[in-house]
Tab-separated table of C-alpha atoms in Angstrom:
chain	number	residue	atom	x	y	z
R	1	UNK	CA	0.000	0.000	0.000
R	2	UNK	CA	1.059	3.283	-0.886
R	3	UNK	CA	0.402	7.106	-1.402
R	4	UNK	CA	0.002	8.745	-5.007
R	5	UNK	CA	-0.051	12.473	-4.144
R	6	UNK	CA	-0.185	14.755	-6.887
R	7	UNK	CA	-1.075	17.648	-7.892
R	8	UNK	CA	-2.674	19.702	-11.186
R	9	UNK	CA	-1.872	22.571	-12.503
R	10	UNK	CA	-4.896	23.873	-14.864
R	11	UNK	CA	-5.033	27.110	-17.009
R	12	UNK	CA	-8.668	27.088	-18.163
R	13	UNK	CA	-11.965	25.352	-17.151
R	14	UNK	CA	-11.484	22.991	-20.183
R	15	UNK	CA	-8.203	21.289	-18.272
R	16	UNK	CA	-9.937	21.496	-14.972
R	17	UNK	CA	-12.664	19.246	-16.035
R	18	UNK	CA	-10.950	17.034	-18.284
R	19	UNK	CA	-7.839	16.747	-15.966
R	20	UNK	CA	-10.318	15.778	-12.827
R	21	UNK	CA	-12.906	13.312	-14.460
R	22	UNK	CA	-10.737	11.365	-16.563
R	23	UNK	CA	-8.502	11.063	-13.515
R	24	UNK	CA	-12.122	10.159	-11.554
R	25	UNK	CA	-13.376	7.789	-14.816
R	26	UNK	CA	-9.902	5.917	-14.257
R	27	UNK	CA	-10.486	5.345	-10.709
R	28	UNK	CA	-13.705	3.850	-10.769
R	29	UNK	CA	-12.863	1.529	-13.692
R	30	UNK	CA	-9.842	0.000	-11.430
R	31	UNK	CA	-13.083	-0.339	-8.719
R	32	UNK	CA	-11.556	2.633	-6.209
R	33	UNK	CA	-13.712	4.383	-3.793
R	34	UNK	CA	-14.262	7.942	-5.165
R	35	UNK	CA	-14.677	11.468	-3.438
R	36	UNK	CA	-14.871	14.399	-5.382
R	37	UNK	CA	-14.228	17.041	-3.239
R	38	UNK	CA	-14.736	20.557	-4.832
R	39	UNK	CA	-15.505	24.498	-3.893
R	40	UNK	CA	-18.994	25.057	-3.751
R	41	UNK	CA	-20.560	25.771	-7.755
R	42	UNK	CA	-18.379	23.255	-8.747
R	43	UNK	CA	-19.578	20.490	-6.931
R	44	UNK	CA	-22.776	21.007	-9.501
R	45	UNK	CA	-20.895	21.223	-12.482
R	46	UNK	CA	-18.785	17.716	-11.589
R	47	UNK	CA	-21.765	16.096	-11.320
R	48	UNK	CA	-23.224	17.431	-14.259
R	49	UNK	CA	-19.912	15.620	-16.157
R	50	UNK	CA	-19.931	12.604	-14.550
R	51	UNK	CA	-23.499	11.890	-14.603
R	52	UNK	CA	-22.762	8.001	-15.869
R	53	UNK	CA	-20.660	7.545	-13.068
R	54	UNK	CA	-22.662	9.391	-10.291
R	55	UNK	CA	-23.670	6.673	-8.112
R	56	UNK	CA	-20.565	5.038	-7.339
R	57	UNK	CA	-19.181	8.381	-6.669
R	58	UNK	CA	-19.134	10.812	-3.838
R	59	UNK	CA	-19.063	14.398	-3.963
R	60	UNK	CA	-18.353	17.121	-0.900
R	61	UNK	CA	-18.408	20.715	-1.056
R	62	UNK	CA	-14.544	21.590	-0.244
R	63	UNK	CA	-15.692	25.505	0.259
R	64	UNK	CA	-17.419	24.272	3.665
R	65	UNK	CA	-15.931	20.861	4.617
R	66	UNK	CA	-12.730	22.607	3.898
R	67	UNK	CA	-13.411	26.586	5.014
R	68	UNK	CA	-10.464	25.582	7.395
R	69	UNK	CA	-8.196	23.535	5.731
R	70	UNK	CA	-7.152	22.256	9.555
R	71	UNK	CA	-10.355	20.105	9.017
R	72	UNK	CA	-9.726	18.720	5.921
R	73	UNK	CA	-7.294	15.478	6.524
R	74	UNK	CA	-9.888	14.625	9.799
R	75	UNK	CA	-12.930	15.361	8.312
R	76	UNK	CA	-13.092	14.845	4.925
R	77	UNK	CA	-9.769	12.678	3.571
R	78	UNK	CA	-9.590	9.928	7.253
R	79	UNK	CA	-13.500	10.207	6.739
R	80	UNK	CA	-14.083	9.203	3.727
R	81	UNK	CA	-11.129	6.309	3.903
R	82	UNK	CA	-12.643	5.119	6.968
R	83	UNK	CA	-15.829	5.090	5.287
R	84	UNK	CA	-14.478	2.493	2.634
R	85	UNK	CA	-12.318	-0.386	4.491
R	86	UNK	CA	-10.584	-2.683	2.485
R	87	UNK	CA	-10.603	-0.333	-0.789
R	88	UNK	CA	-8.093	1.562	-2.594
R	89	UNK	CA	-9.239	5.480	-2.184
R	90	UNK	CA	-9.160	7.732	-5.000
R	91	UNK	CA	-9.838	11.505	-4.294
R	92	UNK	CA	-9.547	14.520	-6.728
R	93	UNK	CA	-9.854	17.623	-4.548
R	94	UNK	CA	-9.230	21.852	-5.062
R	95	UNK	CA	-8.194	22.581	-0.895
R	96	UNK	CA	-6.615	26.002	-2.265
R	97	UNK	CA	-8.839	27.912	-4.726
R	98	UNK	CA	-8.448	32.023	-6.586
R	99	UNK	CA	-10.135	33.549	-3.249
R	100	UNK	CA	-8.225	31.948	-0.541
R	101	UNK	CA	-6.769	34.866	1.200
R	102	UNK	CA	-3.144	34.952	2.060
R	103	UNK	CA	-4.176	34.082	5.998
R	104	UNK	CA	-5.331	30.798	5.093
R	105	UNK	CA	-2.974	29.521	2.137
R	106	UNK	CA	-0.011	28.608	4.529
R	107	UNK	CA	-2.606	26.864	6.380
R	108	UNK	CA	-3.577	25.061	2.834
R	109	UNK	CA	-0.045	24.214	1.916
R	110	UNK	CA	0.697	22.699	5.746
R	111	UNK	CA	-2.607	20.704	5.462
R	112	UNK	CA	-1.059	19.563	1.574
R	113	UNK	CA	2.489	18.572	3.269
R	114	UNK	CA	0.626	16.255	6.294
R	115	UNK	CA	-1.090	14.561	3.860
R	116	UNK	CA	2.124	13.039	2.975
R	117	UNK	CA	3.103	11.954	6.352
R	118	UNK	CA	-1.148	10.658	6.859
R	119	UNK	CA	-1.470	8.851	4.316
R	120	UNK	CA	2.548	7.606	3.475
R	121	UNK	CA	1.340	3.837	4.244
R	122	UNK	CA	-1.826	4.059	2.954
R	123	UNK	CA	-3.395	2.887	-0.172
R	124	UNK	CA	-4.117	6.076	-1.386
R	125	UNK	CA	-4.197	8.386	-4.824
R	126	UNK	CA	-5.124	11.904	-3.724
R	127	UNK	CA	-5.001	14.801	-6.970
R	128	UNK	CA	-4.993	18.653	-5.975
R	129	UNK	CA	-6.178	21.230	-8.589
R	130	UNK	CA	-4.398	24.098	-8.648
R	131	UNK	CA	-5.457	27.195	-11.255
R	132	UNK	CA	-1.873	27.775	-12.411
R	133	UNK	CA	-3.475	30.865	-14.135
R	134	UNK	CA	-5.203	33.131	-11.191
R	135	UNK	CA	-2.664	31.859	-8.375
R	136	UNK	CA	0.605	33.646	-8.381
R	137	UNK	CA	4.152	32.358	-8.721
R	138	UNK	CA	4.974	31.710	-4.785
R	139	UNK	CA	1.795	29.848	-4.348
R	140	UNK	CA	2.299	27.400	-7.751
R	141	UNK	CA	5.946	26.992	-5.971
R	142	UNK	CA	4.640	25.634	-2.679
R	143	UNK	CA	2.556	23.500	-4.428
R	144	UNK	CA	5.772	21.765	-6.225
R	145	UNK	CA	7.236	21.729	-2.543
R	146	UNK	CA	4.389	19.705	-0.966
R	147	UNK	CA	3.716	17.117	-4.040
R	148	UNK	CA	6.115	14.851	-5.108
R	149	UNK	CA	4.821	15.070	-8.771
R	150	UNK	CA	2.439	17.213	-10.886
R	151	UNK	CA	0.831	17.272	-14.119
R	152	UNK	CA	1.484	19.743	-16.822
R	153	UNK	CA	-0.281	19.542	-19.397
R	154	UNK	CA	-1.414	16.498	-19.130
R	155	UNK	CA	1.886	15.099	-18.252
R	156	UNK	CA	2.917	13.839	-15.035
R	157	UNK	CA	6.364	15.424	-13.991
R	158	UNK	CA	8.584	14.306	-10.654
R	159	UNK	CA	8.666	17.555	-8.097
R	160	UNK	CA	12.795	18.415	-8.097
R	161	UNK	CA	11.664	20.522	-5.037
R	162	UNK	CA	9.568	18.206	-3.231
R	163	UNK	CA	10.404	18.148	0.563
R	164	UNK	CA	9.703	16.063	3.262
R	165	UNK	CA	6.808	16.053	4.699
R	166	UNK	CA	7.534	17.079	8.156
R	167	UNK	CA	10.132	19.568	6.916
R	168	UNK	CA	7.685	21.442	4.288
R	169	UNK	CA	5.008	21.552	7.186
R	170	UNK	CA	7.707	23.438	9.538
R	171	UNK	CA	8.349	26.005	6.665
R	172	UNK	CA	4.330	27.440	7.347
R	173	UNK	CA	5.022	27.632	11.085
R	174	UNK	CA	4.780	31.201	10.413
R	175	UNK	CA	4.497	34.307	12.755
R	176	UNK	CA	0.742	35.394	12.822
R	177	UNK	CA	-0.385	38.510	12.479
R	178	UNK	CA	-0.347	40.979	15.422
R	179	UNK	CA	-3.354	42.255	17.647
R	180	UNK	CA	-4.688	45.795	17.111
R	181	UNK	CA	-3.761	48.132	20.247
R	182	UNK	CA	-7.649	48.394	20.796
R	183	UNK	CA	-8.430	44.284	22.241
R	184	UNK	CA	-9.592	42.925	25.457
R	185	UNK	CA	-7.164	40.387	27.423
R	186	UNK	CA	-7.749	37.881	29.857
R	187	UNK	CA	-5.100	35.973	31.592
R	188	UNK	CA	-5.677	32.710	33.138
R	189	UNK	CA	-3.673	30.130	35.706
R	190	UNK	CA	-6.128	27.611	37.035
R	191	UNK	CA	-8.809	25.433	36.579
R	192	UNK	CA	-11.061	27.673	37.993
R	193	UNK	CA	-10.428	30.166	35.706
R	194	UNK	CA	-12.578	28.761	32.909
R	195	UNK	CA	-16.010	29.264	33.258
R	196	UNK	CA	-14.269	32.956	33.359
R	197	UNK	CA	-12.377	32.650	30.031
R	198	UNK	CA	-16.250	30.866	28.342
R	199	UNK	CA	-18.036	34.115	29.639
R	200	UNK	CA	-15.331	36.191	28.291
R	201	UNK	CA	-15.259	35.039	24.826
R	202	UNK	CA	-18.740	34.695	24.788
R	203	UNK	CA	-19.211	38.352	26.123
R	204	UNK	CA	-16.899	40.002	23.504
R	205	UNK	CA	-18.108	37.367	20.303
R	206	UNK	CA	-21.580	39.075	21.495
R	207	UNK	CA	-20.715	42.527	21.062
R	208	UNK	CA	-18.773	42.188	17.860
R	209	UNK	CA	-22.436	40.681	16.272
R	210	UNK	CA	-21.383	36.839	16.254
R	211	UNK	CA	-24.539	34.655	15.605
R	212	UNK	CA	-25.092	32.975	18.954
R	213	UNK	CA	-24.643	29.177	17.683
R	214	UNK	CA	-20.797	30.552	16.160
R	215	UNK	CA	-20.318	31.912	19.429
R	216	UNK	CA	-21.336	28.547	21.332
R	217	UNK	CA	-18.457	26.864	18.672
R	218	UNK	CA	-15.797	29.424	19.443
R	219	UNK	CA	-16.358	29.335	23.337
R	220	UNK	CA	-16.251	25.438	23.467
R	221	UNK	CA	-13.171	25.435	20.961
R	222	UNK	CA	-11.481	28.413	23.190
R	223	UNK	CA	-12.191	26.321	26.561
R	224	UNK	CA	-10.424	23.308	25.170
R	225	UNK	CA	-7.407	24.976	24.249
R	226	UNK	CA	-6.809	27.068	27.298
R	227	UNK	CA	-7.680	23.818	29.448
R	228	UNK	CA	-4.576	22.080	27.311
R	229	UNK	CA	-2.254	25.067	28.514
R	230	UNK	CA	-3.683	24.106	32.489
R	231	UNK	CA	-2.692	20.482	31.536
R	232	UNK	CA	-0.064	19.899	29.085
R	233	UNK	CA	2.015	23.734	29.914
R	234	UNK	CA	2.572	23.026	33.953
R	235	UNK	CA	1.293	27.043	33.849
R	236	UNK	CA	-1.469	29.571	32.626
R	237	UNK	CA	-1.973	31.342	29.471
R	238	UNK	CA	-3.540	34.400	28.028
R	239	UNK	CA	-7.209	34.867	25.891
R	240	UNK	CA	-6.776	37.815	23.279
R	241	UNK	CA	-9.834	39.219	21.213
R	242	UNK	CA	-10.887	41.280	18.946
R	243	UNK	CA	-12.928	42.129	15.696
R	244	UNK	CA	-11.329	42.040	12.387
R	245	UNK	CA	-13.285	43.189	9.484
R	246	UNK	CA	-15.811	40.167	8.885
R	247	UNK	CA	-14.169	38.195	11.228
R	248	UNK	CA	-13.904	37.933	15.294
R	249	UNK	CA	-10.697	36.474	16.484
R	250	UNK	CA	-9.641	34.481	19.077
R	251	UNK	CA	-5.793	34.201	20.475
R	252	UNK	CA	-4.742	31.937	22.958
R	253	UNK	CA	-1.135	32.423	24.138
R	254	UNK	CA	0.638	29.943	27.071
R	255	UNK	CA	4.193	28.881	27.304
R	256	UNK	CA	4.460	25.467	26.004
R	257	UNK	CA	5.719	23.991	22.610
R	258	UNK	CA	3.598	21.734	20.207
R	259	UNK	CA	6.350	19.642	18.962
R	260	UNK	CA	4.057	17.039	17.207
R	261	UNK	CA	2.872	17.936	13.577
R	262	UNK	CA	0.181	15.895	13.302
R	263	UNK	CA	-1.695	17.160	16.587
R	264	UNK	CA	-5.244	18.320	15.792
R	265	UNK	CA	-5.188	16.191	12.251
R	266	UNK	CA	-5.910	13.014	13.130
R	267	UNK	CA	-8.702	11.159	15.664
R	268	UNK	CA	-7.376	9.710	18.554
R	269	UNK	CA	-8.485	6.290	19.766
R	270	UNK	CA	-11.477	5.725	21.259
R	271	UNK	CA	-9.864	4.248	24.117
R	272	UNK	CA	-7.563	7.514	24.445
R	273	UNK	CA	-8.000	10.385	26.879
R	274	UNK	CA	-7.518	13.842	25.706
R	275	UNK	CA	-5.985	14.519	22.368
R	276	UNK	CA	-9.198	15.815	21.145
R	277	UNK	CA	-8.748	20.105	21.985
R	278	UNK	CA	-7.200	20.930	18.367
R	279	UNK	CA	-9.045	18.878	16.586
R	280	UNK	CA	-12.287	19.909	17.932
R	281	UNK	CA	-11.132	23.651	17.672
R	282	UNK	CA	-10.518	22.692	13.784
R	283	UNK	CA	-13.982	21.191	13.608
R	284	UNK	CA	-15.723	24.449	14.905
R	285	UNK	CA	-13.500	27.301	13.404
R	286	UNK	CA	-13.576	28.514	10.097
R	287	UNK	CA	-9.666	28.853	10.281
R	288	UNK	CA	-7.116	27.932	13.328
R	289	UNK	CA	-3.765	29.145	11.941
R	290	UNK	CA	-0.630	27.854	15.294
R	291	UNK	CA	2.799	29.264	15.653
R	292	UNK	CA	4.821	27.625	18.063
R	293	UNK	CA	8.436	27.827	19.355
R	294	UNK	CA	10.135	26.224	22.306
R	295	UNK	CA	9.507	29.599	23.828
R	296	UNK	CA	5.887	29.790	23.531
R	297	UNK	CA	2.494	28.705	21.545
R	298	UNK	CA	0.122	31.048	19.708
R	299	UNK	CA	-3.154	29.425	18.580
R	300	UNK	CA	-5.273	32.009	16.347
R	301	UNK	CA	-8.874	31.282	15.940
R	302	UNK	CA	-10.957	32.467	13.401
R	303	UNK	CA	-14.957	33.204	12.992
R	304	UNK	CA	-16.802	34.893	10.170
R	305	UNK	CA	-18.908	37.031	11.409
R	306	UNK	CA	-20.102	39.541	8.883
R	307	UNK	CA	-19.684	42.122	11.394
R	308	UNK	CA	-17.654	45.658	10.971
R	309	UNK	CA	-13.973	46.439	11.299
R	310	UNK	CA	-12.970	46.758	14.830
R	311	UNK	CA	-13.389	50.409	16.276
């Protein structure tokens, strides 16, 4: 068993869809199990093409399975393999679409480099789209990085700067951006501290026009995280919010270093306690973007809200 990673680079709508559904029509002839996992209109427009083949195939809105790409190896690519024991997977996927602001692509191409370490033993083909016209140069690089071969053209080429997995994921441990001077803080250091963090997330998410069900998701995803600093730090940490445009954000600072790569991307065991916080906070967030040092852990949560810029 094995991984086949690759990616596509497309210039029109014509290579899109031909490059994706023979790729799919290929797959189910050899008898895989096949996801189609697509940005919203597009999802439509597959189906529409592969109309013959619809009901041995499945298809997933990527713009809202995959709003944070955090979710996407859990919820969608683990998901649908553990849907389909004993098969080969086949899934043809666009994680990182014209539109994906420059907040969430590092967060894209770290999700695209873990897939490599996830799935390394499994027997798996996974093909990313990428619109080599409307994405600039940088992007199209990082793309080479995290896939060990692409198609041009219709040709499939070896990546010369394909890195490994582990190493390519380090390169988006990026600083995140800064908090405006204008933000409310509260530092916690105990247990006890909690139900005071919930109320203050839930206070500010209220006044910054968060729906009330988003702010139940960011509150429960906010309390996991700060309990992690209580147990896994040995100290306490520090809640950060504010509005930002059409989003309300969520920092959680403490002093402890997330040295495992994976964390947050894949289900623990039943039978395991704890392991769960990330991974739930990717569930409910519509982007968690980490930065984390030996000095120090920044986890930055993200809500839209349609709401105003901050005052």
């Amino acid at each position: 068993m094995t991984l086949d990673h690759l990616g596509l680079l497309y210039r029109n709508s014509h290579e899109y869809l031909t490059g994706m559904t023979g790729f799919v029509r290929e797959a189910v002839a050899a008898g895989d199990a096949v996801l189609v996992a697509v940005p919203g209109p597009d999802v439509a427009v597959f189906r529409g093409a592969l109309a013959d083949v619809n009901g041995v195939v499945s298809f997933t809105d990527m713009a809202e399975a995959g709003r944070n790409p955090g979710r996407i190896i859990p919820g969608v690519l683990l998901a649908f393999a553990a849907a389909h024991p004993g098969r080969r997977t086949s899934i043809v996927g666009e994680s990182l679409w014209p539109g994906r602001t420059a907040l969430e692509q590092p967060a894209c191409f770290q999700h695209e480099a873990l897939i490599n370490a996830v799935f390394a033993e499994r027997d798996t083909t996974i093909l990313c789209a990428y619109d080599a016209t409307r994405l600039d140069g940088s992007v199209l690089a990082d793309a080479w990085r995290t896939h060990p071969a692409m198609i041009v053209d219709g040709v499939r080429r070896g990546s010369g700067s394909y890195a490994d997995p582990i190493a390519a994921a380090a390169r988006f441990n990026q600083p995140l951006p800064g908090a405006p001077e204008r933000c409310a803080r509260f530092a916690y250091a105990a247990p006890t501290d909690l139900g005071r963090v919930r109320r203050f997330v839930a206070e500010h998410a209220a006044k910054a026009g968060l729906a009330e069900t988003r702010i139940e998701d960011l509150v429960t995803a906010v309390n996991e995280l700060a309990e992690n600093t209580l147990v896994h730090t040995g100290g306490g940490g520090a809640v950060t919010v504010w509005a930002d445009g059409g989003q309300f954000v969520c920092r959680i600072t403490d002093a402890g270093h997330l040295t495992d790569p994976l964390a947050g991307r894949i289900p623990p065991s039943s039978r395991t306690e704890g392991g769960r916080g990330l991974l739930l906070a990717h569930h409910l967030c519509d982007l968690v973007r980490v930065h984390t040092t030996p000095d120090g852990t920044m986890f930055q949560l993200y809500m839209d809200a349609g709401i105003g810029a901050a005052p």
